[in-house]
Short mmCIF file of C-alpha atoms in Angstrom, two decimals:
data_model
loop_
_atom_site.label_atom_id
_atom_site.label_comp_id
_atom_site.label_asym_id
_atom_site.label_seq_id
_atom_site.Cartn_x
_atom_site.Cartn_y
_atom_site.Cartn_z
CA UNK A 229 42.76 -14.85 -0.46
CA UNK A 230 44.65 -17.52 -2.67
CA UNK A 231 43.13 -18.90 -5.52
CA UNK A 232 45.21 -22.07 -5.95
CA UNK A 233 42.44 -25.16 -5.44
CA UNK A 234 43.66 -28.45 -3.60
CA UNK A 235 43.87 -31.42 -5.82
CA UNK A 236 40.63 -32.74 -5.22
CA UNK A 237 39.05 -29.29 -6.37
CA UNK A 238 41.42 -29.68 -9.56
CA UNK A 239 40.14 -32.84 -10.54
CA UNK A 240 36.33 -32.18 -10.51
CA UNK A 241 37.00 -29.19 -13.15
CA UNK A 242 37.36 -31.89 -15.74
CA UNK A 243 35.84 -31.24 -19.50
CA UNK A 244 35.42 -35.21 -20.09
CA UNK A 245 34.68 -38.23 -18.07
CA UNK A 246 36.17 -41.04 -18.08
CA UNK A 247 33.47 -42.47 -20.06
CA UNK A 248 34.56 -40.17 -22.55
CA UNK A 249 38.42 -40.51 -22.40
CA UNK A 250 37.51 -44.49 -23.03
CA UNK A 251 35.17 -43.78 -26.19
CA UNK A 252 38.36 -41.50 -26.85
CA UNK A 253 40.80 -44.17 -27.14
CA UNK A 254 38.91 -46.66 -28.80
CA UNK A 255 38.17 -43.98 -31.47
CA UNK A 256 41.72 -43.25 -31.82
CA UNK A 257 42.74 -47.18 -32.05
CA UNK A 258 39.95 -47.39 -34.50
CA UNK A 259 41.48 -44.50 -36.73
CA UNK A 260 45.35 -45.80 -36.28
CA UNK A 261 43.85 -49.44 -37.67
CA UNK A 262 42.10 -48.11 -41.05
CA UNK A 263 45.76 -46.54 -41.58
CA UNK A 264 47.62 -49.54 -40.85
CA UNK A 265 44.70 -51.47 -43.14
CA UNK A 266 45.62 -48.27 -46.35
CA UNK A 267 49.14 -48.82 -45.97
CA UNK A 268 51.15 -51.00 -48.59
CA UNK A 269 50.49 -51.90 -51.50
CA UNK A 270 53.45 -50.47 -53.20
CA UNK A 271 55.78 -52.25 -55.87
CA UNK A 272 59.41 -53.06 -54.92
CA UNK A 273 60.32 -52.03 -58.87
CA UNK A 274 59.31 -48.81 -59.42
CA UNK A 275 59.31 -49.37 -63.12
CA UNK A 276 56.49 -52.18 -62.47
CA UNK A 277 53.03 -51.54 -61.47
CA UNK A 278 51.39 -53.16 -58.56
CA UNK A 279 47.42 -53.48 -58.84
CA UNK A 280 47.42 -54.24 -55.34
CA UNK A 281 46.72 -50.46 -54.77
CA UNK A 282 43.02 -51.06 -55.92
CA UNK A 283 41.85 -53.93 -53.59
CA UNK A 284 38.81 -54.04 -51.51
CA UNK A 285 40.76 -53.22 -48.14
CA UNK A 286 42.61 -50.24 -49.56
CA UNK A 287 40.11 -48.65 -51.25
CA UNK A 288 36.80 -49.51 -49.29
CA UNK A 289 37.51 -50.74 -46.12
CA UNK A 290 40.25 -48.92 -44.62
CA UNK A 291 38.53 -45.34 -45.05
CA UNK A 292 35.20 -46.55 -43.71
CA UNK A 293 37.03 -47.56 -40.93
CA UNK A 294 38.87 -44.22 -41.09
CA UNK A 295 35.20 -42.48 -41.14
CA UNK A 296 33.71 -44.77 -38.17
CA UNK A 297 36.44 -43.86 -35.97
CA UNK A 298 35.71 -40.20 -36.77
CA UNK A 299 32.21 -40.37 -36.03
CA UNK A 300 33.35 -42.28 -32.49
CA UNK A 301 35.46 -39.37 -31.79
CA UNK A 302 32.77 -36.75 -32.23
CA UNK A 303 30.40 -39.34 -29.86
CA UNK A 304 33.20 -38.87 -27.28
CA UNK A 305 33.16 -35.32 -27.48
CA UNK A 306 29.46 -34.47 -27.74
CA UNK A 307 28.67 -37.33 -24.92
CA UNK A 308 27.94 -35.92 -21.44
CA UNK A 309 30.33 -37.03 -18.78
CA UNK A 310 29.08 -38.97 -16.00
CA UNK A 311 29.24 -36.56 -12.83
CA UNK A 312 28.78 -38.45 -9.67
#
């Protein structure tokens, strides 16, 4: 007796929905944006010091936005998939 499954076996022995692959995504775009938000900042002389490194958005925003994505990827994970 084989073993091998046709495709349409294959595809029902999914971990995730699709639900979850979405949630997934947005949780990753969500991460890549409070990087994009941390990044710059820096001085073009290095002898000179830039005190845009402290703002708001560097130092408050980004990483909460960092964190929320997080917290979206462990939704996607935890979340039951939709089985039809």
């Amino acid at each position: 007796m084989s073993t091998k499954q046709t495709p349409q076996e294959q595809d029902k022995n999914f971990i995730f929905g699709k639900r979850n692959y979405k949630f997934m995504f947005i949780g990753l775009a969500v991460i890549a944006l409070g990087f994009i938000l941390m990044a710059g900042g820096g001085s073009d002389d290095p002898n000179k010091f830039n005190d845009t490194v402290y703002n708001f958005r560097r130092i408050r925003l980004a990483p909460t936005i960092v964190l929320i994505g997080f917290g979206i990827q462990v939704f996607a994970i935890l979340t039951k998939p939709n089985k039809k």
